[in-house]
mmCIF file of C-alpha atoms and ligand atoms in Angstrom:
data_model
loop_
_atom_site.group_PDB
_atom_site.id
_atom_site.type_symbol
_atom_site.label_atom_id
_atom_site.label_comp_id
_atom_site.label_asym_id
_atom_site.label_seq_id
_atom_site.Cartn_x
_atom_site.Cartn_y
_atom_site.Cartn_z
ATOM 1 C CA MET F 1 -0.026 0.017 0.011
ATOM 2 C CA THR F 2 1.238 3.482 -0.772
ATOM 3 C CA ILE F 3 -0.014 6.530 0.985
ATOM 4 C CA ARG F 4 0.800 10.002 -0.177
ATOM 5 C CA ASP F 5 -0.236 13.201 1.548
ATOM 6 C CA ASN F 6 -0.920 16.480 -0.172
ATOM 7 C CA CYS F 7 -0.528 14.623 -3.486
ATOM 8 C CA SER F 8 -0.968 15.980 -7.000
ATOM 9 C CA LEU F 9 -3.606 14.131 -9.043
ATOM 10 C CA ALA F 10 -2.401 15.611 -12.406
ATOM 11 C CA ASP F 11 -1.523 12.162 -13.702
ATOM 12 C CA ARG F 12 -4.623 10.472 -12.156
ATOM 13 C CA ASN F 13 -7.251 12.252 -14.343
ATOM 14 C CA THR F 14 -7.393 12.236 -18.039
ATOM 15 C CA PHE F 15 -8.351 15.918 -18.268
ATOM 16 C CA GLY F 16 -4.902 16.557 -16.834
ATOM 17 C CA MET F 17 -6.184 18.890 -14.072
ATOM 18 C CA ASP F 18 -3.266 19.731 -11.782
ATOM 19 C CA ILE F 19 -5.146 19.594 -8.468
ATOM 20 C CA ARG F 20 -4.297 18.050 -5.180
ATOM 21 C CA ALA F 21 -5.760 15.593 -2.764
ATOM 22 C CA ASP F 22 -5.179 15.681 1.039
ATOM 23 C CA SER F 23 -4.224 11.957 0.818
ATOM 24 C CA LEU F 24 -3.981 9.386 -2.005
ATOM 25 C CA ILE F 25 -3.950 5.742 -1.066
ATOM 26 C CA ASP F 26 -3.111 3.044 -3.617
ATOM 27 C CA TRP F 27 -4.227 -0.283 -2.062
ATOM 28 C CA ALA F 28 -3.100 -3.646 -3.495
ATOM 29 C CA THR F 29 -5.062 -6.169 -1.479
ATOM 30 C CA THR F 30 -8.469 -6.267 0.240
ATOM 31 C CA ASP F 31 -6.675 -6.474 3.682
ATOM 32 C CA GLU F 32 -4.759 -3.290 2.853
ATOM 33 C CA LEU F 33 -7.951 -1.516 2.098
ATOM 34 C CA LYS F 34 -9.624 -2.783 5.263
ATOM 35 C CA ASN F 35 -6.690 -1.442 7.252
ATOM 36 C CA ALA F 36 -6.671 1.862 5.515
ATOM 37 C CA LEU F 37 -10.352 2.375 6.192
ATOM 38 C CA GLN F 38 -9.689 2.605 9.946
ATOM 39 C CA GLY F 39 -9.405 6.275 10.800
ATOM 40 C CA ILE F 40 -9.486 7.347 7.165
ATOM 41 C CA LYS F 41 -9.897 11.106 6.481
ATOM 42 C CA LYS F 42 -13.309 11.831 4.904
ATOM 43 C CA PRO F 43 -14.732 12.482 2.407
ATOM 44 C CA VAL F 44 -13.451 9.477 0.444
ATOM 45 C CA LEU F 45 -13.284 9.409 -3.339
ATOM 46 C CA MET F 46 -12.676 6.186 -5.224
ATOM 47 C CA ILE F 47 -11.002 6.463 -8.594
ATOM 48 C CA GLY F 48 -9.819 4.146 -11.374
ATOM 49 C CA GLY F 49 -7.968 5.528 -14.380
ATOM 50 C CA GLY F 50 -9.611 8.941 -13.785
ATOM 51 C CA SER F 51 -11.158 8.884 -17.270
ATOM 52 C CA ASN F 52 -14.668 9.965 -16.227
ATOM 53 C CA LEU F 53 -13.930 12.656 -13.675
ATOM 54 C CA LEU F 54 -13.783 16.436 -13.757
ATOM 55 C CA PHE F 55 -12.108 17.913 -10.662
ATOM 56 C CA MET F 56 -13.584 21.364 -9.802
ATOM 57 C CA GLY F 57 -10.679 22.000 -7.373
ATOM 58 C CA ASP F 58 -8.498 20.373 -4.797
ATOM 59 C CA PHE F 59 -10.003 17.315 -3.054
ATOM 60 C CA ARG F 60 -10.022 17.857 0.702
ATOM 61 C CA GLY F 61 -10.173 14.157 1.716
ATOM 62 C CA THR F 62 -8.820 10.790 0.737
ATOM 63 C CA VAL F 63 -8.573 9.437 -2.716
ATOM 64 C CA LEU F 64 -8.556 5.587 -2.855
ATOM 65 C CA HIS F 65 -7.285 3.720 -5.835
ATOM 66 C CA SER F 66 -6.976 -0.095 -6.267
ATOM 67 C CA THR F 67 -3.860 -1.508 -7.795
ATOM 68 C CA ILE F 68 -5.005 -5.169 -7.682
ATOM 69 C CA SER F 69 -3.727 -6.277 -11.020
ATOM 70 C CA THR F 70 -4.399 -10.070 -11.308
ATOM 71 C CA ILE F 71 -6.285 -11.920 -14.073
ATOM 72 C CA GLU F 72 -7.361 -15.439 -13.125
ATOM 73 C CA ILE F 73 -9.455 -18.116 -14.837
ATOM 74 C CA ILE F 74 -11.732 -19.479 -12.032
ATOM 75 C CA GLY F 75 -14.069 -21.718 -14.025
ATOM 76 C CA SER F 76 -14.509 -23.176 -17.440
ATOM 77 C CA THR F 77 -17.036 -25.217 -19.397
ATOM 78 C CA ASP F 78 -17.061 -26.288 -23.047
ATOM 79 C CA ASP F 79 -18.315 -22.963 -24.212
ATOM 80 C CA ARG F 80 -17.815 -20.435 -21.426
ATOM 81 C CA VAL F 81 -15.038 -19.290 -19.126
ATOM 82 C CA HIS F 82 -15.211 -17.228 -15.822
ATOM 83 C CA VAL F 83 -12.435 -14.838 -15.244
ATOM 84 C CA LYS F 84 -11.704 -12.935 -12.077
ATOM 85 C CA VAL F 85 -10.005 -9.624 -12.723
ATOM 86 C CA GLY F 86 -8.520 -7.173 -10.232
ATOM 87 C CA ALA F 87 -10.072 -3.640 -10.061
ATOM 88 C CA GLY F 88 -6.759 -2.026 -10.924
ATOM 89 C CA VAL F 89 -6.156 -3.902 -14.213
ATOM 90 C CA VAL F 90 -6.109 -1.503 -17.149
ATOM 91 C CA TRP F 91 -9.330 -2.170 -19.046
ATOM 92 C CA ASP F 92 -7.664 -2.468 -22.379
ATOM 93 C CA ASP F 93 -5.041 -4.832 -21.077
ATOM 94 C CA PHE F 94 -7.868 -7.176 -20.013
ATOM 95 C CA VAL F 95 -9.458 -6.837 -23.473
ATOM 96 C CA ALA F 96 -6.076 -7.616 -25.084
ATOM 97 C CA TRP F 97 -5.638 -10.636 -22.810
ATOM 98 C CA CYS F 98 -9.100 -11.917 -23.911
ATOM 99 C CA THR F 99 -8.230 -11.418 -27.546
ATOM 100 C CA VAL F 100 -5.008 -13.441 -27.180
ATOM 101 C CA ASN F 101 -6.752 -16.231 -25.253
ATOM 102 C CA GLY F 102 -9.705 -16.605 -27.574
ATOM 103 C CA PHE F 103 -12.415 -15.294 -25.142
ATOM 104 C CA TRP F 104 -15.400 -13.389 -26.646
ATOM 105 C CA GLY F 105 -17.514 -10.521 -25.273
ATOM 106 C CA VAL F 106 -15.253 -7.484 -24.634
ATOM 107 C CA GLU F 107 -13.561 -7.127 -28.092
ATOM 108 C CA ASN F 108 -16.017 -4.326 -29.084
ATOM 109 C CA LEU F 109 -14.890 -2.452 -25.932
ATOM 110 C CA SER F 110 -11.243 -2.210 -27.039
ATOM 111 C CA ALA F 111 -9.248 0.878 -26.250
ATOM 112 C CA ILE F 112 -11.816 2.415 -23.760
ATOM 113 C CA PRO F 113 -9.696 4.254 -21.232
ATOM 114 C CA GLY F 114 -9.862 3.407 -17.546
ATOM 115 C CA GLU F 115 -9.621 0.413 -15.298
ATOM 116 C CA VAL F 116 -11.670 -2.764 -14.551
ATOM 117 C CA GLY F 117 -13.150 -1.496 -11.278
ATOM 118 C CA ALA F 118 -14.568 1.631 -12.797
ATOM 119 C CA SER F 119 -15.841 -0.210 -15.881
ATOM 120 C CA ALA F 120 -18.211 -2.080 -13.557
ATOM 121 C CA VAL F 121 -19.432 1.113 -11.900
ATOM 122 C CA GLN F 122 -19.835 3.108 -15.135
ATOM 123 C CA ASN F 123 -21.132 0.184 -17.291
ATOM 124 C CA ILE F 124 -18.912 1.300 -20.144
ATOM 125 C CA GLY F 125 -20.222 0.655 -23.593
ATOM 126 C CA ALA F 126 -19.276 0.952 -27.276
ATOM 127 C CA TYR F 127 -20.215 -0.440 -30.707
ATOM 128 C CA GLY F 128 -23.261 -2.379 -29.496
ATOM 129 C CA ALA F 129 -21.644 -3.877 -26.434
ATOM 130 C CA GLU F 130 -21.700 -3.048 -22.706
ATOM 131 C CA ALA F 131 -19.786 -4.273 -19.725
ATOM 132 C CA LYS F 132 -23.002 -5.491 -18.180
ATOM 133 C CA ASP F 133 -23.326 -8.058 -20.932
ATOM 134 C CA VAL F 134 -20.372 -9.962 -19.584
ATOM 135 C CA ILE F 135 -20.244 -9.198 -15.866
ATOM 136 C CA ASP F 136 -21.191 -12.067 -13.664
ATOM 137 C CA THR F 137 -20.312 -10.764 -10.217
ATOM 138 C CA VAL F 138 -18.766 -7.578 -8.696
ATOM 139 C CA GLN F 139 -16.827 -8.273 -5.563
ATOM 140 C CA THR F 140 -16.628 -5.225 -3.250
ATOM 141 C CA ILE F 141 -15.555 -3.918 0.200
ATOM 142 C CA CYS F 142 -17.972 -1.822 2.184
ATOM 143 C CA LEU F 143 -16.260 1.436 3.110
ATOM 144 C CA ALA F 144 -18.364 1.876 6.263
ATOM 145 C CA ASP F 145 -17.273 -1.409 7.983
ATOM 146 C CA GLY F 146 -14.788 -3.173 5.728
ATOM 147 C CA SER F 147 -17.065 -6.139 5.168
ATOM 148 C CA GLU F 148 -17.001 -7.987 1.823
ATOM 149 C CA ARG F 149 -20.094 -8.087 -0.379
ATOM 150 C CA ASP F 150 -20.617 -9.747 -3.766
ATOM 151 C CA PHE F 151 -23.155 -8.176 -6.173
ATOM 152 C CA SER F 152 -24.730 -10.351 -8.826
ATOM 153 C CA ASN F 153 -25.256 -8.884 -12.248
ATOM 154 C CA ALA F 154 -28.974 -8.288 -11.399
ATOM 155 C CA GLU F 155 -28.118 -6.638 -8.125
ATOM 156 C CA CYS F 156 -25.916 -4.135 -9.951
ATOM 157 C CA ARG F 157 -29.054 -2.675 -11.606
ATOM 158 C CA TYR F 158 -27.299 -2.006 -14.823
ATOM 159 C CA ALA F 159 -28.691 0.408 -17.487
ATOM 160 C CA TYR F 160 -26.997 2.692 -20.055
ATOM 161 C CA ARG F 161 -23.915 4.048 -18.206
ATOM 162 C CA GLN F 162 -25.668 3.423 -14.915
ATOM 163 C CA SER F 163 -25.331 1.000 -12.017
ATOM 164 C CA ILE F 164 -26.286 0.807 -8.292
ATOM 165 C CA PHE F 165 -22.758 2.007 -7.573
ATOM 166 C CA LYS F 166 -23.430 5.372 -9.263
ATOM 167 C CA ASN F 167 -26.902 5.708 -7.792
ATOM 168 C CA GLU F 168 -28.405 4.134 -4.639
ATOM 169 C CA LEU F 169 -25.010 2.944 -3.226
ATOM 170 C CA LYS F 170 -22.858 5.822 -4.585
ATOM 171 C CA GLY F 171 -19.532 6.098 -2.767
ATOM 172 C CA GLN F 172 -20.283 3.211 -0.377
ATOM 173 C CA TYR F 173 -18.451 0.170 -1.870
ATOM 174 C CA ALA F 174 -15.024 -0.143 -3.384
ATOM 175 C CA VAL F 175 -14.736 -2.657 -6.220
ATOM 176 C CA ALA F 176 -11.962 -5.240 -5.567
ATOM 177 C CA TYR F 177 -12.591 -7.797 -8.365
ATOM 178 C CA VAL F 178 -14.994 -8.257 -11.256
ATOM 179 C CA ILE F 179 -15.844 -11.768 -12.362
ATOM 180 C CA TYR F 180 -16.620 -11.893 -16.147
ATOM 181 C CA SER F 181 -18.449 -14.613 -18.021
ATOM 182 C CA LEU F 182 -16.939 -14.826 -21.597
ATOM 183 C CA SER F 183 -17.651 -17.086 -24.519
ATOM 184 C CA LYS F 184 -15.182 -19.538 -26.013
ATOM 185 C CA VAL F 185 -17.460 -19.764 -29.050
ATOM 186 C CA PRO F 186 -17.213 -16.919 -31.603
ATOM 187 C CA GLN F 187 -19.915 -14.292 -31.027
ATOM 188 C CA PRO F 188 -19.080 -11.346 -33.218
ATOM 189 C CA LYS F 189 -21.338 -8.279 -32.790
ATOM 190 C CA LEU F 190 -20.886 -6.149 -35.865
ATOM 191 C CA GLY F 191 -24.223 -4.374 -36.140
ATOM 192 C CA TYR F 192 -22.967 -0.893 -35.160
ATOM 193 C CA GLY F 193 -22.138 1.745 -37.703
ATOM 194 C CA ALA F 194 -18.949 1.187 -39.797
ATOM 195 C CA LEU F 195 -17.628 -1.713 -37.813
ATOM 196 C CA GLU F 196 -18.701 -4.569 -40.078
ATOM 197 C CA GLN F 197 -17.190 -2.816 -43.107
ATOM 198 C CA GLU F 198 -13.866 -2.197 -41.370
ATOM 199 C CA VAL F 199 -13.745 -5.865 -40.007
ATOM 200 C CA GLU F 200 -14.405 -7.244 -43.545
ATOM 201 C CA ARG F 201 -11.619 -4.984 -44.893
ATOM 202 C CA LEU F 202 -9.247 -6.563 -42.391
ATOM 203 C CA GLY F 203 -10.151 -10.134 -43.486
ATOM 204 C CA GLY F 204 -13.298 -11.152 -41.459
ATOM 205 C CA PRO F 205 -14.586 -11.338 -37.948
ATOM 206 C CA THR F 206 -11.791 -12.824 -35.871
ATOM 207 C CA LEU F 207 -11.241 -11.446 -32.377
ATOM 208 C CA ALA F 208 -8.001 -9.754 -33.490
ATOM 209 C CA ASN F 209 -9.648 -8.086 -36.556
ATOM 210 C CA ILE F 210 -12.509 -6.827 -34.462
ATOM 211 C CA ARG F 211 -10.200 -5.393 -31.924
ATOM 212 C CA GLN F 212 -8.109 -3.783 -34.610
ATOM 213 C CA ALA F 213 -11.168 -2.322 -36.350
ATOM 214 C CA VAL F 214 -12.544 -0.854 -33.147
ATOM 215 C CA ILE F 215 -9.204 0.658 -32.232
ATOM 216 C CA ALA F 216 -8.994 2.196 -35.797
ATOM 217 C CA ILE F 217 -12.474 3.711 -35.677
ATOM 218 C CA ARG F 218 -11.869 5.098 -32.175
ATOM 219 C CA ASP F 219 -8.456 6.540 -33.106
ATOM 220 C CA SER F 220 -10.059 8.344 -36.059
ATOM 221 C CA LYS F 221 -12.691 10.037 -33.842
ATOM 222 C CA LEU F 222 -11.551 10.353 -30.308
ATOM 223 C CA PRO F 223 -8.583 12.362 -28.883
ATOM 224 C CA ASP F 224 -5.728 10.631 -27.019
ATOM 225 C CA PRO F 225 -5.911 11.964 -23.538
ATOM 226 C CA LYS F 226 -2.087 11.891 -23.296
ATOM 227 C CA VAL F 227 -2.022 14.483 -26.067
ATOM 228 C CA LEU F 228 -5.220 16.426 -25.447
ATOM 229 C CA GLY F 229 -6.845 16.164 -21.966
ATOM 230 C CA ASN F 230 -10.377 14.814 -22.246
ATOM 231 C CA ALA F 231 -12.744 12.273 -20.654
ATOM 232 C CA GLY F 232 -14.216 10.542 -23.690
ATOM 233 C CA SER F 233 -17.960 11.236 -24.119
ATOM 234 C CA PHE F 234 -18.700 14.227 -21.829
ATOM 235 C CA PHE F 235 -22.420 13.809 -22.266
ATOM 236 C CA MET F 236 -24.772 10.891 -22.374
ATOM 237 C CA ASN F 237 -26.946 10.320 -25.462
ATOM 238 C CA PRO F 238 -30.452 11.504 -24.353
ATOM 239 C CA VAL F 239 -33.422 9.217 -24.540
ATOM 240 C CA ILE F 240 -36.478 11.201 -25.640
ATOM 241 C CA SER F 241 -40.143 10.448 -26.183
ATOM 242 C CA GLU F 242 -41.705 9.713 -29.545
ATOM 243 C CA ALA F 243 -43.414 13.160 -29.560
ATOM 244 C CA GLU F 244 -40.086 14.999 -28.867
ATOM 245 C CA PHE F 245 -38.436 12.961 -31.510
ATOM 246 C CA ASP F 246 -41.106 13.779 -34.118
ATOM 247 C CA ALA F 247 -40.655 17.507 -33.399
ATOM 248 C CA VAL F 248 -36.879 17.143 -34.121
ATOM 249 C CA LYS F 249 -37.443 15.018 -37.144
ATOM 250 C CA ASN F 250 -39.891 17.593 -38.616
ATOM 251 C CA SER F 251 -37.101 20.172 -38.790
ATOM 252 C CA TYR F 252 -34.191 17.779 -39.332
ATOM 253 C CA PRO F 253 -35.298 14.662 -41.334
ATOM 254 C CA ASP F 254 -31.740 13.361 -41.265
ATOM 255 C CA VAL F 255 -31.537 13.111 -37.397
ATOM 256 C CA PRO F 256 -29.862 9.779 -36.452
ATOM 257 C CA SER F 257 -31.699 7.680 -33.854
ATOM 258 C CA TYR F 258 -31.726 4.275 -32.089
ATOM 259 C CA PRO F 259 -34.474 2.488 -30.240
ATOM 260 C CA ALA F 260 -33.946 2.534 -26.561
ATOM 261 C CA PRO F 261 -35.622 1.318 -23.334
ATOM 262 C CA GLY F 262 -38.188 4.109 -22.609
ATOM 263 C CA GLY F 263 -37.972 6.035 -25.847
ATOM 264 C CA ILE F 264 -35.676 6.950 -28.655
ATOM 265 C CA LYS F 265 -31.966 7.676 -28.271
ATOM 266 C CA VAL F 266 -30.499 10.512 -30.198
ATOM 267 C CA PRO F 267 -26.776 11.102 -30.375
ATOM 268 C CA ALA F 268 -25.782 14.077 -28.203
ATOM 269 C CA GLY F 269 -22.818 14.572 -30.657
ATOM 270 C CA TRP F 270 -25.239 15.179 -33.507
ATOM 271 C CA LEU F 271 -27.374 17.651 -31.429
ATOM 272 C CA ILE F 272 -24.269 19.585 -30.324
ATOM 273 C CA GLU F 273 -22.968 19.674 -33.890
ATOM 274 C CA LYS F 274 -26.216 21.305 -34.941
ATOM 275 C CA THR F 275 -25.836 24.105 -32.456
ATOM 276 C CA GLY F 276 -22.598 24.996 -34.165
ATOM 277 C CA TRP F 277 -20.318 24.238 -31.272
ATOM 278 C CA LYS F 278 -18.218 21.438 -32.882
ATOM 279 C CA GLY F 279 -14.565 22.485 -33.060
ATOM 280 C CA CYS F 280 -15.277 25.729 -31.141
ATOM 281 C CA SER F 281 -13.616 26.881 -27.941
ATOM 282 C CA LEU F 282 -14.617 28.880 -24.880
ATOM 283 C CA GLY F 283 -11.312 30.029 -23.382
ATOM 284 C CA PRO F 284 -9.081 26.961 -22.925
ATOM 285 C CA ALA F 285 -11.959 24.500 -23.185
ATOM 286 C CA ALA F 286 -13.150 23.284 -26.510
ATOM 287 C CA VAL F 287 -15.684 20.959 -28.262
ATOM 288 C CA TYR F 288 -13.515 18.372 -30.053
ATOM 289 C CA GLU F 289 -13.407 18.958 -33.836
ATOM 290 C CA LYS F 290 -14.012 15.311 -34.883
ATOM 291 C CA GLN F 291 -16.598 14.238 -32.268
ATOM 292 C CA ALA F 292 -18.842 16.899 -30.649
ATOM 293 C CA LEU F 293 -19.569 14.679 -27.704
ATOM 294 C CA VAL F 294 -16.091 15.156 -26.329
ATOM 295 C CA LEU F 295 -14.874 18.281 -24.454
ATOM 296 C CA VAL F 296 -11.119 18.839 -24.451
ATOM 297 C CA ASN F 297 -8.591 20.781 -22.344
ATOM 298 C CA LYS F 298 -6.549 22.780 -24.828
ATOM 299 C CA GLY F 299 -4.063 23.449 -22.097
ATOM 300 C CA GLY F 300 -4.329 24.974 -18.688
ATOM 301 C CA ALA F 301 -8.156 24.668 -18.428
ATOM 302 C CA THR F 302 -9.579 24.420 -14.908
ATOM 303 C CA GLY F 303 -12.656 22.447 -13.927
ATOM 304 C CA ALA F 304 -14.593 25.619 -13.986
ATOM 305 C CA ASP F 305 -13.511 26.334 -17.587
ATOM 306 C CA ILE F 306 -14.732 22.948 -18.774
ATOM 307 C CA LYS F 307 -17.967 23.308 -16.824
ATOM 308 C CA ARG F 308 -18.662 26.736 -18.279
ATOM 309 C CA LEU F 309 -18.406 25.272 -21.770
ATOM 310 C CA ALA F 310 -20.502 22.232 -20.800
ATOM 311 C CA ASP F 311 -23.209 24.531 -19.338
ATOM 312 C CA THR F 312 -23.216 26.679 -22.452
ATOM 313 C CA VAL F 313 -23.497 23.688 -24.710
ATOM 314 C CA ILE F 314 -26.331 22.249 -22.602
ATOM 315 C CA ALA F 315 -28.165 25.583 -22.673
ATOM 316 C CA ASP F 316 -27.830 25.869 -26.470
ATOM 317 C CA VAL F 317 -29.090 22.309 -27.091
ATOM 318 C CA LYS F 318 -32.043 23.035 -24.762
ATOM 319 C CA GLU F 319 -32.841 26.216 -26.592
ATOM 320 C CA LYS F 320 -32.619 24.644 -30.077
ATOM 321 C CA PHE F 321 -34.197 21.236 -29.480
ATOM 322 C CA GLY F 322 -35.869 21.479 -26.072
ATOM 323 C CA ILE F 323 -33.733 18.497 -24.975
ATOM 324 C CA THR F 324 -31.735 18.482 -21.749
ATOM 325 C CA LEU F 325 -28.341 16.757 -21.934
ATOM 326 C CA SER F 326 -26.949 15.051 -18.918
ATOM 327 C CA THR F 327 -23.225 14.599 -18.343
ATOM 328 C CA GLU F 328 -21.565 11.188 -18.434
ATOM 329 C CA VAL F 329 -18.486 12.692 -16.644
ATOM 330 C CA ASN F 330 -18.762 13.006 -12.873
ATOM 331 C CA TYR F 331 -17.990 16.450 -11.334
ATOM 332 C CA ILE F 332 -15.877 16.185 -8.149
HETATM 333 N N1 EPU X 1 -22.567 12.468 -34.723
HETATM 334 C C1 EPU X 1 -22.663 13.699 -35.292
HETATM 335 N N2 EPU X 1 -21.698 14.622 -34.932
HETATM 336 C C2 EPU X 1 -20.808 14.335 -34.014
HETATM 337 C C3 EPU X 1 -20.727 13.075 -33.361
HETATM 338 C C4 EPU X 1 -21.629 12.123 -33.799
HETATM 339 O O1 EPU X 1 -23.448 13.991 -36.120
HETATM 340 O O2 EPU X 1 -19.935 15.293 -33.710
HETATM 341 C C5 EPU X 1 -23.506 11.399 -35.187
HETATM 342 C C6 EPU X 1 -22.808 10.325 -36.104
HETATM 343 O O3 EPU X 1 -22.831 10.757 -37.391
HETATM 344 C C7 EPU X 1 -23.635 9.147 -35.806
HETATM 345 C C8 EPU X 1 -24.182 9.271 -34.403
HETATM 346 O O4 EPU X 1 -23.995 10.674 -34.055
HETATM 347 O O5 EPU X 1 -24.738 9.140 -36.698
HETATM 348 C C9 EPU X 1 -23.423 8.452 -33.422
HETATM 349 O O6 EPU X 1 -22.025 8.704 -33.367
HETATM 350 P P1 EPU X 1 -21.011 7.615 -32.855
HETATM 351 O O7 EPU X 1 -21.126 6.322 -33.576
HETATM 352 O O8 EPU X 1 -19.620 8.331 -32.919
HETATM 353 O O9 EPU X 1 -21.375 7.312 -31.418
HETATM 354 P P2 EPU X 1 -21.913 8.272 -30.208
HETATM 355 O O10 EPU X 1 -23.265 8.104 -29.987
HETATM 356 O O11 EPU X 1 -21.426 9.664 -30.500
HETATM 357 C C10 EPU X 1 -21.410 6.429 -28.322
HETATM 358 C C11 EPU X 1 -20.723 6.406 -27.041
HETATM 359 C C12 EPU X 1 -19.202 6.330 -27.167
HETATM 360 C C13 EPU X 1 -18.907 5.084 -27.992
HETATM 361 C C14 EPU X 1 -19.623 5.267 -29.373
HETATM 362 C C15 EPU X 1 -19.438 4.007 -30.241
HETATM 363 C C16 EPU X 1 -22.103 7.580 -25.468
HETATM 364 C C17 EPU X 1 -22.321 8.821 -24.667
HETATM 365 N N3 EPU X 1 -21.018 7.523 -26.228
HETATM 366 O O12 EPU X 1 -21.012 7.685 -28.973
HETATM 367 O O13 EPU X 1 -18.664 6.136 -25.918
HETATM 368 O O14 EPU X 1 -17.509 4.946 -28.257
HETATM 369 O O15 EPU X 1 -21.070 5.371 -29.127
HETATM 370 O O16 EPU X 1 -20.259 2.973 -29.701
HETATM 371 O O17 EPU X 1 -22.984 6.687 -25.453
HETATM 372 C C18 EPU X 1 -17.520 7.157 -24.098
HETATM 373 O O18 EPU X 1 -18.426 6.726 -23.362
HETATM 374 O O19 EPU X 1 -16.524 7.771 -23.597
HETATM 375 C C19 EPU X 1 -17.561 6.911 -25.449
HETATM 376 C C20 EPU X 1 -16.612 7.398 -26.360
#
């Protein structure tokens, strides 16, 4: 376990905000976390790769980060495998491991920034797949009393970018391990956008080709946080009613849309592009030129700078379409 006091978090958040925490604890085992919880300075913030956070200032409390980095096969049948993965494993290292070992289910989620623990909290998703489709159990430690608790997939209450860990039980449980159920039998999911075309171009739907295609599509649209600070999609795609959708379609017959539980999902990137914000800046914060869903730190932006831009974009989308965008990024 490493404990650092008055520690910079500049390399712990993908926006690259140079803010400090009173204390930063990297814990490597569940026993270390249980020990650290005794007398811990509150409030407590749990982070993974810091790829979905926007710090509004210094954090006057303790930041907890897991470095559990094991990947272990714990069960296997003819067609499925159960893999127990430490919360601190870099998400894409796990995807690469699955690709090499012939395990299907996470290949469409290649190159998503962040770590395994946070992927189970945020229910990350891309190209028609979501973490919830392959999560069997989330093994956690209760911050209040150090007890262990396993959550089944159903208990996690997963929905689009949502889970019980972001809602009812927010901030109460630290993820230690995630157990995934993966397929040994090929199960390519190529229905989303340009994916199938790119996979065919590479020679067909093998795990390696799907991974390579997803990485190529992402690279062409999404900025590398090491070069340009960002947190991926800043906003969630809104789900609107049929009536709201018809109103948009009347004025914009080309509006893209997808059926979703509870209504119709419209890409926030498209809505933002129509307001004219794509590629535009407000001070050191900007709407990324190739994907309007992403806000970037052009250098030296504070949390307040990014928030000012986000609030302006939200207001303009509201005024133009009557639709309220919510953020996928969590303000701290
Ligand atoms: N679009 C625009 N202008 C833009 C961006 C998008 O018109 O600036 C349109 C596109 O033309 C397309 C539609 O919006 O018709 C959807 O675009 P895209 O396929 O790029 O996906 P998205 O809805 O913008 C979502 C996820 C991404 C994920 C992609 C691919 C959310 C909030 N975002 O983006 O997730 O990679 O689908 O599956 O659901 C992330 O969460 O950090 C993330 C990058």
